[in-house]
Short mmCIF file of C-alpha atoms and ligand atoms in Angstrom, two decimals:
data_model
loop_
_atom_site.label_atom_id
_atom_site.label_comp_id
_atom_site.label_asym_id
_atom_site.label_seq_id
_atom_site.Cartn_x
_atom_site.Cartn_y
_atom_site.Cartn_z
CA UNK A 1184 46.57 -0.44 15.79
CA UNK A 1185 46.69 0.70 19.28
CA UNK A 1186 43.82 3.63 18.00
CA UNK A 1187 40.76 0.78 18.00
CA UNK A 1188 39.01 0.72 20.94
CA UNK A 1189 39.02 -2.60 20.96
CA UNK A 1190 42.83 -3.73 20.36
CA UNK A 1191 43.58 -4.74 23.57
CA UNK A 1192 42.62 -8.67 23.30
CA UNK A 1193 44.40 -8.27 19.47
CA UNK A 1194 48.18 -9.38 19.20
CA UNK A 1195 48.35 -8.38 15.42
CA UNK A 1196 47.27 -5.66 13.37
CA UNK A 1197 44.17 -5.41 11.46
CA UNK A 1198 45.01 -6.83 7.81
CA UNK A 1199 44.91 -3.16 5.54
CA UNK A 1200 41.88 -4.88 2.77
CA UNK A 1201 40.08 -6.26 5.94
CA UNK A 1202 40.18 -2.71 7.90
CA UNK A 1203 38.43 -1.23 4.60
CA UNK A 1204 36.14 -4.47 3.94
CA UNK A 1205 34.83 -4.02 7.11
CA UNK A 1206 34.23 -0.22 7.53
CA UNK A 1207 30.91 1.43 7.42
CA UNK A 1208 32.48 4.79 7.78
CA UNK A 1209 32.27 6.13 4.28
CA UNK A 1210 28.21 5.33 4.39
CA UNK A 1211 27.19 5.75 8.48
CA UNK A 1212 28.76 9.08 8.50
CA UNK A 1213 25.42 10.92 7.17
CA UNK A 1214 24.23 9.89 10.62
CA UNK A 1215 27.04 12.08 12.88
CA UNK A 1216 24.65 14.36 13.92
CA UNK A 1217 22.20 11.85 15.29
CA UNK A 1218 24.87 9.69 16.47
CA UNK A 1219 26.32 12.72 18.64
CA UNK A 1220 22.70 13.65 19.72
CA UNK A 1221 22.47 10.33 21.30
CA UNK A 1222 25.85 10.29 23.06
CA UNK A 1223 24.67 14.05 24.73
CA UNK A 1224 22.02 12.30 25.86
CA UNK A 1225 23.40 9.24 27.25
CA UNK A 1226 26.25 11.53 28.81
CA UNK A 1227 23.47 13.89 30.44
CA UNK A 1228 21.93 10.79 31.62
CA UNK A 1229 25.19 8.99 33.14
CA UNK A 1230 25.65 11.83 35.22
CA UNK A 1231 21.98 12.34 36.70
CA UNK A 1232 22.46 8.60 37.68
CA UNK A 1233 25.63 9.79 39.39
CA UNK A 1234 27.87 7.05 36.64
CA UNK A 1235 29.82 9.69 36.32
CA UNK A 1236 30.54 12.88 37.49
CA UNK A 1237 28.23 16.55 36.91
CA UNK A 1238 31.93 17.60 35.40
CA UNK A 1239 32.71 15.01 33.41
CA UNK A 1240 29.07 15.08 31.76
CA UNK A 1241 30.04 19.05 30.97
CA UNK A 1242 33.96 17.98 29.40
CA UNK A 1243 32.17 15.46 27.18
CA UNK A 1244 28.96 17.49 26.15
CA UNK A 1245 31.47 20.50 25.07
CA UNK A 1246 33.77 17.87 23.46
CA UNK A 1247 30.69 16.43 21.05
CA UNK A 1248 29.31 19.76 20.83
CA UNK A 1249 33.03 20.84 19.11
CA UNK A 1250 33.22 17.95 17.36
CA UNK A 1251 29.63 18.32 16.06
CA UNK A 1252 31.11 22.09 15.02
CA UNK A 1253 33.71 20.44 13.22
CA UNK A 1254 31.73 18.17 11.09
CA UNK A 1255 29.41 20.48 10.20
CA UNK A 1256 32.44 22.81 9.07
CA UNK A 1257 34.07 20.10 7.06
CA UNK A 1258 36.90 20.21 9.33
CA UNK A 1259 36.66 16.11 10.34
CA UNK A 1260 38.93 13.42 8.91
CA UNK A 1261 36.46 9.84 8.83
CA UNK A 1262 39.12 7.33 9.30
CA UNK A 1263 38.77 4.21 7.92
CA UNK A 1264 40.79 2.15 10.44
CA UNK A 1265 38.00 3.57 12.98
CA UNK A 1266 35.57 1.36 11.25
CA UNK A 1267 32.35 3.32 11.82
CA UNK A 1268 30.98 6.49 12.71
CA UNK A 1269 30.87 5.66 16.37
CA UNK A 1270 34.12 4.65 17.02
CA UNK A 1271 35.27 7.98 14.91
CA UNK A 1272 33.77 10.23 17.26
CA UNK A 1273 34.32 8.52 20.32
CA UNK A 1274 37.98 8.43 19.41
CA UNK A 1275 38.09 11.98 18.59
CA UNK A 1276 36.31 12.83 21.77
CA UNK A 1277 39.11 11.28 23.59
CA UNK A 1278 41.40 12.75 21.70
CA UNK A 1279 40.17 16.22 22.29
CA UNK A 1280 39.01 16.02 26.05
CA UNK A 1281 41.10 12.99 27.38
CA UNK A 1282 40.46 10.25 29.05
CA UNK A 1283 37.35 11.31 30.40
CA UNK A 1284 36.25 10.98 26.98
CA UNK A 1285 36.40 7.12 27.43
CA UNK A 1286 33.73 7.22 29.87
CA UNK A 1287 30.96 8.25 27.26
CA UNK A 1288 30.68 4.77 26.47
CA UNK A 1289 29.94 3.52 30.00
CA UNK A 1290 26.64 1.39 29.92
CA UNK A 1291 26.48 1.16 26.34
CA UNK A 1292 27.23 -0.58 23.34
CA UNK A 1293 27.46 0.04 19.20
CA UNK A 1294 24.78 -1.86 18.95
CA UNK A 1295 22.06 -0.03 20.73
CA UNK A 1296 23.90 3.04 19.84
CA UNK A 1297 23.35 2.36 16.22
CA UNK A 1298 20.06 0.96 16.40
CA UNK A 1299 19.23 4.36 18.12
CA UNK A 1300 21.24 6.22 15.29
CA UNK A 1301 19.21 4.70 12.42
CA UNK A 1302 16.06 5.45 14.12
CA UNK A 1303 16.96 9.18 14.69
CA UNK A 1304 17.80 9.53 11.43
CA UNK A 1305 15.32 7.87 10.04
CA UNK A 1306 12.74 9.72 11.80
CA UNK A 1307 14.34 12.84 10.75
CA UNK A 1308 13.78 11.85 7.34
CA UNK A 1309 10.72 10.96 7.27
CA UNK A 1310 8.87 13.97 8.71
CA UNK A 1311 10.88 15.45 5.73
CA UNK A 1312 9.11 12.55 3.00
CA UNK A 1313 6.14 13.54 4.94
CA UNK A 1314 6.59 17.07 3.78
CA UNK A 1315 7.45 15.81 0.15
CA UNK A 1316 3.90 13.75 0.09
CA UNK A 1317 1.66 17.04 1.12
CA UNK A 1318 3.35 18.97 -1.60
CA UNK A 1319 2.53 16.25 -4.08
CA UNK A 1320 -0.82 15.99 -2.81
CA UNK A 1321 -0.95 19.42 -3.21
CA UNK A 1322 -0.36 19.71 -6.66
CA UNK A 1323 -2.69 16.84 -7.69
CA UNK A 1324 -5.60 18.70 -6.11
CA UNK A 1325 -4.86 21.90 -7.66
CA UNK A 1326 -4.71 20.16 -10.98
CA UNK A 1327 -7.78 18.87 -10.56
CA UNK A 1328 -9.05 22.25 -9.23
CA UNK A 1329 -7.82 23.80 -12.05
CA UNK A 1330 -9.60 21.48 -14.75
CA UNK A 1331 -12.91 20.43 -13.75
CA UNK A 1332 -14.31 20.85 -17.34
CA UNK A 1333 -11.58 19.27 -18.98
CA UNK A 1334 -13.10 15.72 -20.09
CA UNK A 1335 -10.78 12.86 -20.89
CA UNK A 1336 -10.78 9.37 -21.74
CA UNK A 1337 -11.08 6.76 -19.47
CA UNK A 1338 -9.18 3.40 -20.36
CA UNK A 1339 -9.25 -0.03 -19.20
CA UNK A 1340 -7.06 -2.05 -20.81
CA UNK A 1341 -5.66 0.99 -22.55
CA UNK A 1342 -8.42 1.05 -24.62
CA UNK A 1343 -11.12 3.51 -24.83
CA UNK A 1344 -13.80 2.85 -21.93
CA UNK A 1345 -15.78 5.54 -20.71
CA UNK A 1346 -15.27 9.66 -20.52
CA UNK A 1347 -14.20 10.86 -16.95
CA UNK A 1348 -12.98 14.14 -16.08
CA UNK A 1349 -9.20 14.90 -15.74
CA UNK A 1350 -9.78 16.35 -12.90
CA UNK A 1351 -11.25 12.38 -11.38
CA UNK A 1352 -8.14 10.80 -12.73
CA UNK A 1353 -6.03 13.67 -11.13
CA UNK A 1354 -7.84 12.34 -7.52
CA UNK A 1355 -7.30 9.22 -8.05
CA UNK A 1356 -3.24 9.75 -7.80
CA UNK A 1357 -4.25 11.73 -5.00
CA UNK A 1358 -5.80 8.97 -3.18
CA UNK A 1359 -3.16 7.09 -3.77
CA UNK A 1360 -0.45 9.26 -1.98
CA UNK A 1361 -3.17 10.25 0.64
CA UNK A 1362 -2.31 6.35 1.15
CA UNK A 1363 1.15 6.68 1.15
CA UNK A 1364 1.12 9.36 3.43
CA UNK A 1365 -0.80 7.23 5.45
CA UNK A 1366 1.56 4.48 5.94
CA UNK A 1367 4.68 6.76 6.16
CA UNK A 1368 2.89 8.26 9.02
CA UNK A 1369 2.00 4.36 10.37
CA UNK A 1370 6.48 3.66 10.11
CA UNK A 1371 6.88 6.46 12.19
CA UNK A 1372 5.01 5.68 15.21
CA UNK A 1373 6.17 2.25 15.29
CA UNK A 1374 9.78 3.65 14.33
CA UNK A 1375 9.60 5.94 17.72
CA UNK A 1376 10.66 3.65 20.61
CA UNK A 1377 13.99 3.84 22.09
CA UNK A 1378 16.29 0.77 22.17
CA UNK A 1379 19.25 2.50 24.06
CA UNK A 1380 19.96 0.78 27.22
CA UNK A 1381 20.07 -2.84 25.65
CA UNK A 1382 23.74 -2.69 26.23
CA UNK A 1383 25.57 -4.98 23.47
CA UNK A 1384 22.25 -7.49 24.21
CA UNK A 1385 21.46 -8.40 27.64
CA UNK A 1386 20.91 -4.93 29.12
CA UNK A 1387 23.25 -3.29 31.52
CA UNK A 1388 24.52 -3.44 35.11
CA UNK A 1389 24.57 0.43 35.69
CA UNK A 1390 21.31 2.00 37.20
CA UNK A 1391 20.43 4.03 33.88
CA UNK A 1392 17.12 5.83 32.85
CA UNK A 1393 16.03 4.79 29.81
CA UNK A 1394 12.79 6.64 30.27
CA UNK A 1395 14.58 10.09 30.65
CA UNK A 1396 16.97 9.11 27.75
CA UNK A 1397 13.59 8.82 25.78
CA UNK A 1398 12.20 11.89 26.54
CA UNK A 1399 14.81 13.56 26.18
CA UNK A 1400 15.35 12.84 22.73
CA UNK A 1401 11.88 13.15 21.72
CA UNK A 1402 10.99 9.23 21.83
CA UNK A 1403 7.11 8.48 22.64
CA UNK A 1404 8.54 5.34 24.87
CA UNK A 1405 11.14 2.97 25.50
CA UNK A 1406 11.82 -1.01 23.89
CA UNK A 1407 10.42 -3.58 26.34
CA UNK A 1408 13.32 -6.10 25.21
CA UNK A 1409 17.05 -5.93 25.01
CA UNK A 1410 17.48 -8.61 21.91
CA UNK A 1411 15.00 -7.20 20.27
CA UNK A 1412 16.09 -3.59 20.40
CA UNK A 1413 19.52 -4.33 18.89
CA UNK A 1414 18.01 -6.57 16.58
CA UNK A 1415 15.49 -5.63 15.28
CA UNK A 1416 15.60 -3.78 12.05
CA UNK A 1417 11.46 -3.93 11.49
CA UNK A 1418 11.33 -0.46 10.73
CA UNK A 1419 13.64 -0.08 8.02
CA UNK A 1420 12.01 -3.16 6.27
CA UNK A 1421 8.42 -1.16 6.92
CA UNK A 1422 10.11 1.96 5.38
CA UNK A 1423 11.38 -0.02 2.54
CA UNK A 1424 8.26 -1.16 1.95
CA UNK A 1425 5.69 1.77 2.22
CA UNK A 1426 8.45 3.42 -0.40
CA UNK A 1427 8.13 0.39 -2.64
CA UNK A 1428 4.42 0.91 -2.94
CA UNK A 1429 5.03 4.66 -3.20
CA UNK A 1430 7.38 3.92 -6.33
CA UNK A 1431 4.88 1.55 -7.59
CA UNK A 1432 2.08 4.35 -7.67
CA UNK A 1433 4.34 7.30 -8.95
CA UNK A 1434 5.92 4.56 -12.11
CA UNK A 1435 2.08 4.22 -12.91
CA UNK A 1436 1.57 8.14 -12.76
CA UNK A 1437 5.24 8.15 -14.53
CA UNK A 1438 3.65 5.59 -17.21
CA UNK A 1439 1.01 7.64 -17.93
CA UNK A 1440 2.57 11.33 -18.61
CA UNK A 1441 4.85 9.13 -20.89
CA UNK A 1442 1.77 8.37 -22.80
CA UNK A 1443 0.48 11.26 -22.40
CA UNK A 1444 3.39 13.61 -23.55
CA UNK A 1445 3.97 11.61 -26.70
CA UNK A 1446 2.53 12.80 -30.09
CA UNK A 1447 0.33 10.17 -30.33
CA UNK A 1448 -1.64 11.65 -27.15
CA UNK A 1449 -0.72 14.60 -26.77
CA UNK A 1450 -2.84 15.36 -23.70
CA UNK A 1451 -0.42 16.86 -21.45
CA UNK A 1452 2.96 18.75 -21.68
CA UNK A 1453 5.21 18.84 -19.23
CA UNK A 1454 7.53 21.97 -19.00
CA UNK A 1455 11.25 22.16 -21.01
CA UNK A 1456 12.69 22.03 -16.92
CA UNK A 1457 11.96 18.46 -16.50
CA UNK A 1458 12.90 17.57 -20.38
CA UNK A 1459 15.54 16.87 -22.32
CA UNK A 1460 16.06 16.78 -26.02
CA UNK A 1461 18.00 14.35 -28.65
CA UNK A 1462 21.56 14.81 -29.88
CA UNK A 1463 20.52 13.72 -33.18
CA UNK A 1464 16.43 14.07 -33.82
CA UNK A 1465 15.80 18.05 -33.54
CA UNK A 1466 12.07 17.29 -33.15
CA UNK A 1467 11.96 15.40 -29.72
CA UNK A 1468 11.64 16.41 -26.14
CA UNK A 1469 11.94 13.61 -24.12
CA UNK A 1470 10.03 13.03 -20.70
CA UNK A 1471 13.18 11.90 -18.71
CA UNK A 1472 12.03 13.14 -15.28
CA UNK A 1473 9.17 10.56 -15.15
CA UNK A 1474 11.43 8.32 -17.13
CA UNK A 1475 13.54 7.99 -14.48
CA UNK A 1476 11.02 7.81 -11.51
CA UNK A 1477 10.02 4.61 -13.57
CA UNK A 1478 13.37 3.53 -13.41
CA UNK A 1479 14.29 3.66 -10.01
CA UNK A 1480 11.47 1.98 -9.05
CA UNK A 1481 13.64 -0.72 -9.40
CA UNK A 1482 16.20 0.00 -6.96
CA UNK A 1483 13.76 0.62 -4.71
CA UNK A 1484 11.85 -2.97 -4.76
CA UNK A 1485 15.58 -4.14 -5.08
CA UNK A 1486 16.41 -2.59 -1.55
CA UNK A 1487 13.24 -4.04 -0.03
CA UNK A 1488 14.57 -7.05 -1.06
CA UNK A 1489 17.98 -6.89 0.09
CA UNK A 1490 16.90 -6.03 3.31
CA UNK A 1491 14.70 -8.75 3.53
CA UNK A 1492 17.40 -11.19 2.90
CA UNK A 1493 19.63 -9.31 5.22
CA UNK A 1494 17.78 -10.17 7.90
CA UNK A 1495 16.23 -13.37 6.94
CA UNK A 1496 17.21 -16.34 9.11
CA UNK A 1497 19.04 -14.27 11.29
CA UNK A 1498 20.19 -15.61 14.97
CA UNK A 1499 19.40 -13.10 17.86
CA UNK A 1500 21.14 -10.84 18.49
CA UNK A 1501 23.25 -8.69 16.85
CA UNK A 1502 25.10 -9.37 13.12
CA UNK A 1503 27.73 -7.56 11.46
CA UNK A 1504 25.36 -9.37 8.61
CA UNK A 1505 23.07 -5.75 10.15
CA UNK A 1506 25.98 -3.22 9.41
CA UNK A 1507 24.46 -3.81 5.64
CA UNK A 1508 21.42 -2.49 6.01
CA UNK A 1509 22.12 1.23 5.72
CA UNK A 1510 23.13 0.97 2.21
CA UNK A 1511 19.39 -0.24 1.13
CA UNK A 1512 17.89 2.25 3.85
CA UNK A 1513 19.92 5.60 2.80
CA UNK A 1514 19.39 4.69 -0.75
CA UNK A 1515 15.64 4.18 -0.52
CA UNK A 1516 15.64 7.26 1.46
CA UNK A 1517 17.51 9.53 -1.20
CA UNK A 1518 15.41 7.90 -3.98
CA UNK A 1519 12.28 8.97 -2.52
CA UNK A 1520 13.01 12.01 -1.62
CA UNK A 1521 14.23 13.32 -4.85
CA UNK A 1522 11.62 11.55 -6.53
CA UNK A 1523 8.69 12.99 -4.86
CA UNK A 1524 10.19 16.63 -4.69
CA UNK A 1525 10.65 16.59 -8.58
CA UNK A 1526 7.19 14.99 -9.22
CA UNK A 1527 5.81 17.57 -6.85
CA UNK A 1528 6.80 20.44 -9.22
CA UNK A 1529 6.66 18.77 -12.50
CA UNK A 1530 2.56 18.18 -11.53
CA UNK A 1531 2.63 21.62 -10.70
CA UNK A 1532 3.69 23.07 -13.88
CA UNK A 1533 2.26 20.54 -16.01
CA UNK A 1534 -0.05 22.07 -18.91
CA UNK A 1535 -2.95 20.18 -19.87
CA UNK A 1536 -4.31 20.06 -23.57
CA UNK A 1537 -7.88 19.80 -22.88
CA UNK A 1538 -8.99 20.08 -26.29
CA UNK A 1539 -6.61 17.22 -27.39
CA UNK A 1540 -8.40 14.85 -24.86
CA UNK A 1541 -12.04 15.67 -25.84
CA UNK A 1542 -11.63 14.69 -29.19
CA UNK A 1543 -9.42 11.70 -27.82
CA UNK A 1544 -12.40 10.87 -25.29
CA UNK A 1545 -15.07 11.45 -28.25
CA UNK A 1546 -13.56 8.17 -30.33
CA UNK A 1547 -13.76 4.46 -29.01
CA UNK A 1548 -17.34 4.83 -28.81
CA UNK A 1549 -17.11 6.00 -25.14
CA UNK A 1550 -20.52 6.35 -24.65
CA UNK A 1551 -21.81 2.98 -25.37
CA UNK A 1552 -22.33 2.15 -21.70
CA UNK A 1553 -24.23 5.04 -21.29
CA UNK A 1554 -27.23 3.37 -24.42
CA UNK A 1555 -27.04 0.40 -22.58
CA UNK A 1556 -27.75 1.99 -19.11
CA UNK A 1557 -30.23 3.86 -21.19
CA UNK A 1558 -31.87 0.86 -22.45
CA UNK A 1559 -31.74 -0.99 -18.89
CA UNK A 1560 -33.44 1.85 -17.31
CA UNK A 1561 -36.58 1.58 -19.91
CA UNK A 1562 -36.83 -2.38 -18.38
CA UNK A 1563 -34.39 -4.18 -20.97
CA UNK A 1564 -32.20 -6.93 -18.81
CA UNK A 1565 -28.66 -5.73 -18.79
CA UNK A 1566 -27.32 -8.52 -20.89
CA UNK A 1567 -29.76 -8.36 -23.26
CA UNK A 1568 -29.18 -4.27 -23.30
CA UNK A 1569 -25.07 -5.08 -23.86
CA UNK A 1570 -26.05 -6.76 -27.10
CA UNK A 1571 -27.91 -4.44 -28.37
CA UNK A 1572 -25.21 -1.99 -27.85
CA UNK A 1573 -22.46 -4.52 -29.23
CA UNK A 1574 -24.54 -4.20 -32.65
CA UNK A 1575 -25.28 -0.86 -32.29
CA UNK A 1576 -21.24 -0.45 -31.91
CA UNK A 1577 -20.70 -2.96 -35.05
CA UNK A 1578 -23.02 -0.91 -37.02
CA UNK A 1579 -21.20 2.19 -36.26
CA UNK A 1580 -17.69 0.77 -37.33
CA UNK A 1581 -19.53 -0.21 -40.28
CA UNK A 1582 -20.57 3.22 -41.16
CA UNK A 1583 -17.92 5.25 -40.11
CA UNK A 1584 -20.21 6.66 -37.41
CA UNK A 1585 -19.94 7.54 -33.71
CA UNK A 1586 -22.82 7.01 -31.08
CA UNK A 1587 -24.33 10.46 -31.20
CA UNK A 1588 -23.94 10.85 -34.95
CA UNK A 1589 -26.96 7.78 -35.42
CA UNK A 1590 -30.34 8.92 -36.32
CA UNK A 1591 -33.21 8.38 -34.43
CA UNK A 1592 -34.08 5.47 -37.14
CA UNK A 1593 -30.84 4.06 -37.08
CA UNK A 1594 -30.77 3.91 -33.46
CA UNK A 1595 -34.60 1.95 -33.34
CA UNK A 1596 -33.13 -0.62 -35.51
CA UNK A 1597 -31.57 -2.04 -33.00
CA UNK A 1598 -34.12 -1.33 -30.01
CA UNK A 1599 -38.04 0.19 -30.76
CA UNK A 1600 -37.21 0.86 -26.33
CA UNK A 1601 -34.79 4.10 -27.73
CA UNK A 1602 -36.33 7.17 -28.22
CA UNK A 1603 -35.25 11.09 -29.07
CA UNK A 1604 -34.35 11.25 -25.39
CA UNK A 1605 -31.32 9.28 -26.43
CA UNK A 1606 -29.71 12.08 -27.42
CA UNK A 1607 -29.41 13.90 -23.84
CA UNK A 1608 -27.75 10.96 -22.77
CA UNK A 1609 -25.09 9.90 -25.60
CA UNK A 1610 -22.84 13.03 -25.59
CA UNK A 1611 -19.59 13.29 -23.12
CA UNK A 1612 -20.70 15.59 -20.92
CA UNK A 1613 -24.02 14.14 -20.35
CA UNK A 1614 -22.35 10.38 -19.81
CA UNK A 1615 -19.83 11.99 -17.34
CA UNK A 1616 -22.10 14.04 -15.32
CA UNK A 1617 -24.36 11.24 -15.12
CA UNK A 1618 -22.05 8.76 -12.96
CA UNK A 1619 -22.86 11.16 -9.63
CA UNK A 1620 -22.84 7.92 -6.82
CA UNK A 1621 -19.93 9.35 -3.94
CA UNK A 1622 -16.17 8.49 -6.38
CA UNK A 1623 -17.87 8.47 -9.52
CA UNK A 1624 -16.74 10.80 -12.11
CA UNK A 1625 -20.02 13.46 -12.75
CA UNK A 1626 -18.78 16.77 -11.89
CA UNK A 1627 -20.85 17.10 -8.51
CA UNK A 1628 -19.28 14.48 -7.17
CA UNK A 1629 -15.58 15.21 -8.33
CA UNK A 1630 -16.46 18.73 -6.36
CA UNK A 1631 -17.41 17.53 -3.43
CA UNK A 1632 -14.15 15.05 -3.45
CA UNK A 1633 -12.24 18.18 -3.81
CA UNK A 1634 -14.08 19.66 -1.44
CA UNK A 1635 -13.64 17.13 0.94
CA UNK A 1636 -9.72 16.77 0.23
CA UNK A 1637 -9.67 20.69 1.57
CA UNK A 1638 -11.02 20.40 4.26
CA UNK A 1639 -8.95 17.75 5.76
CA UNK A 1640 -6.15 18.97 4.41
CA UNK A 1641 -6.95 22.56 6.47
CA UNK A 1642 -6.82 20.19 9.37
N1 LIG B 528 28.92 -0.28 12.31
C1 LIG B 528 28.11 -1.21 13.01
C2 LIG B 528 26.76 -1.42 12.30
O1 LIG B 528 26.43 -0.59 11.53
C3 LIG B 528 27.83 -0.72 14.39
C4 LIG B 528 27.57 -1.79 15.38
C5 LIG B 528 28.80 -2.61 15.52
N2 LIG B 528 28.71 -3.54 16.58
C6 LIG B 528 29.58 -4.52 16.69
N3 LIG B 528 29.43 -5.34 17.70
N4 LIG B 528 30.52 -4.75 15.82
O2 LIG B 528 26.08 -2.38 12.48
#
C-alpha cells in the first residue's frame, strides 16, 4: 500500500477487485512515450523557473530517458496497484533516481498531465491517419487515371440510371476522403493547445511557463482556462466523429465492391490478398476485407457514442467518469488506421472488368434521358419530352428492344420532333461525353477533375 502516491491520508489498503476495477494501466500504457515526453518537459521547465534545481532537472531527465529505454526494450513491469501510466513511471522514477524523483510532479497534476498525454498521442496519430488518407486518395485517382474509357452504369436507387465513366465514380470516393482529410486536418488544429499548467483545476501557485512548455513540445499555443483544459475532452469527441463519417463513406465504397465482386456484377475483382474462400463451396471467394470495413463501422459510431455519453452532463472539472474515454479513442484510432491502410492497397490492386460494365451500362435503357434532352432541345417542354420517352421505354420492353436498336420509324411514332440525328446521341459514349458542365461525367470534364486533383495534390 505504502507504493501509491497517494496513501498517506489512507488507513487501509486498497480492496484487491477495486485496485484492478479502477486501473487504466493495461489501456493508458500505449501513451508512455508521450506521457514521459511531457514530464521532460515539465522537468526542463521547473528548473528554468528555478522550482527546482539545474541538477535535479538533469537526475530526472536521465531517469525518464532510462525508463523510456526500458519500455521501449520490453524491460518494464505495468503494475496494476499503480493504477495508471503516470503513477507507473513516476514511481519508477523514484525508484531509480530517489527522492528527487518526487519532485517531477511539483506544479502539476494527473489531470492536466493526461489531458496533455491524450493530446500528444493523439496528434501523433493523426498526422499518421493523415498519411493513410493521401495514400487512399492516391489510389482512387490512379484508378480513375487508369480507366478513363471504361464506361459503367450509373444507379440511383440501384437501378439502372444513366452511363458515367468509372473513372467519375472513382472521383467521387475521392472527394469524399479529400473531405475527410479535410476535417482530420480541422481536429488537429483545434487538438494543438496545451492544457498543462491547469494543475488538478484551479491552476498552480508556482511561477511556471506554460508558453515555453508549449513550444517546447511542439504546441501552436497554450489553454486560456484551467477547468476547461482538464475537462475538456472536445477533441476526442471531434476525432470520433470525423472517423464516423470516414467509416460511413468507406462502408458505402465497401457496399459497392461487394456488389461489384459478386457474379451477378462482376465489374471488379479484387486480388486473392484481400479474399478468402469457403470451407465447404469450392467456387467462392469472398470479399472479407471490405466486409469487414462495413462491419466495424459499427464500433466506430458505437465509440462516438460512448463518448458522447461519457461526457454528457458532466460537472466541471475533472471525472474518473473521463478515465473511460481512452477505450473509445484508442479503438477508433486502431480501427481507422487499419482500415484505411488495407483499403489503400486493396484500391490499388483492384482489377476492373470494363467489358463486364459496358454491357451492364448498355441495359436499363440508360440512355433514355439523353431522347428526352434530345427532344427538349428541338423545343418540346421537358415534361411533355419525359412522356414521350416513358412510351418510347414501354415500347421497347414490349419488343425486346434497347434505345439505339429503334428505327428511325419506330422512333417518329412517338415524336415527328426525332430525326436520324438521334442516333449520335443514343449510344453510351455519346450520352456520357455529352454531360461536360464542371462534375459532370463527359470525359473532358472527368480530365480536367483529374487534372485538377494533381495539381493540388503536387502542392
Ligand atoms: N488515469 C486517469 C485518467 O485517465 C488519470 C487522471 C487521474 N486523476 C485523478 N484525479 N484521479 O483519467
Amino acid at each position: 500500500m505504502s507504493e501509491k502516491p497517494w496513501a498517506g491520508r489512507f488507513t487501509q489498503p486498497t480492496d484487491k477487485f477495486v485496485e484492478e476495477f479502477t486501473a487504466s494501466i493495461d489501456f493508458d500504457k500505449r501513451m508512455y512515450s508521450y506521457d514521459i515526453q511531457g514530464s521532460i518537459a515539465h522537468a526542463r521547465m521547473l528548473a528554468r523557473q528555478g522550482i527546482i534545481a539545474a541538477e535535479e532537472a538533469d537526475t530526472i531527465v536521465g531517469g525518464l530517458e532510462a525508463i523510456l529505454a526500458d519500455i521501449d526494450a520490453g524491460n518494464f513491469e505495468f503494475s496494476v496497484s499503480l493504477e495508471d501510466i503516470h503513477m507507473n513511471i513516476e514511481a519508477r522514477l523514484i525508484e531509480r533516481i530517489g527522492a528527487v524523483g518526487g519532485k517531477l510532479h511539483t506544479a502539476r497534476s494527473r489531470n492536466d498531465q493526461v489531458a496533455l498525454d491524450v493530446r500528444l498521442y493523439l496528434r501523433d496519430e493523426l498526422k499518421e491517419i493523415l498519411g493513410y488518407l493521401d495514400k487512399l486518395q492516391e489510389a482512387l485517382l490512379a484508378q480513375a487515371e487508369g480507366n478513363l474509357s471504361v464506361i459503367m452504369p450509373g444507379y440511383t436507387h440501384l437501378q439502372t440510371a444513366q452511363p458515367v465513366l468509372f473513372a467519375h465514380h472513382m472521383l467521387a470516393y475521392y472527394e469524399m476522403v479529400k473531405r475527410d482529410a479535410g476535417r482530420m486536418a480541422d481536429v488537429l488544429k483545434r487538438l494543438n493547445v496545451m492544457p498543462l499548467g491547469a494543475g488538478a483545476l484551479a491552476g498552480t501557485t508556482f511561477p511556471i511557463d506554460r508558453e515555453w512548455v508549449a513550444e517546447q513540445l511542439g504546441f501552436d499555443g497554450v489553454t486560456r482556462n484551467s477547468l476547461d483544459s482538464v475537462s475538456d475532452r472536445d477533441f476526442a469527441l471531434e476525432f470520433c466523429s470525423a472517423s464516423s463519417i470516414l467509416m460511413m463513406h468507406l462502408s458505402r465504397l465497401s457496399e459497392e465492391l461487394i456488389l461489384w465482386s459478386s457474379a451477378d456484377f462482376d465489374f471488379v475483382e479484387l486480388t486473392d490478398a484481400f479474399c478468402t474462400g469457403s470451407s465447404i463451396m469450392p467456387q467462392k471467394k469472398n470479399p472479407d476485407v471490405p466486409e469487414l470495413v462495413r462491419g466495424k463501422t459499427g464500433r466506430v459510431y458505437g465509440n462516438l457514442i460512448s463518448l458522447l455519453t461519457l461526457m454528457k452532463s458532466l460537472p466541471l472539472a475533472y471525472n474518473k467518469d473521463m478515465q473511460e474515454d481512452k477505450e473509445p479513442l484508442f479503438d477508433t484510432i486502431d480501427t481507422v488506421k487499419g482500415s484505411l491502410k488495407i483499403f489503400a492497397d486493396m484500391i490499388a490492386e483492384m482489377k476492373v472488368r470494363a467489358e463486364n460494365m459496358r454491357v451492364a451500362a448498355a441495359r436499363g435503357f440508360s440512355t433514355a434521358t439523353d431522347v428526352a434532352d434530345y427532344v427538349v432541345r428541338k423545343g418540346l417542354p421537358f415534361r411533355q419530352a419525359h412522356e414521350v420517352v416513358g412510351k418510347t421505354v414501354r415500347y421497347c420492353i414490349e419488343n425486346k428492344k434497347d434505345i439505339p436498336e429503334l428505327s428511325i420509324d419506330e422512333f417518329k411514332q412517338f415524336s415527328d420532333l426525332i430525326a436520324d440525328d438521334i442516333y449520335d446521341y443514343v449510344t453510351l459514349d455519346a450520352s456520357v461525353n455529352a454531360r461536360r458542365a464542371t462534375g459532370g461525367t463527359a470525359r473532358e470534364a472527368v480530365e480536367r477533375e483529374i487534372k485538377r486533383a494533381r495539381n493540388e495534390r503536387k502542392k
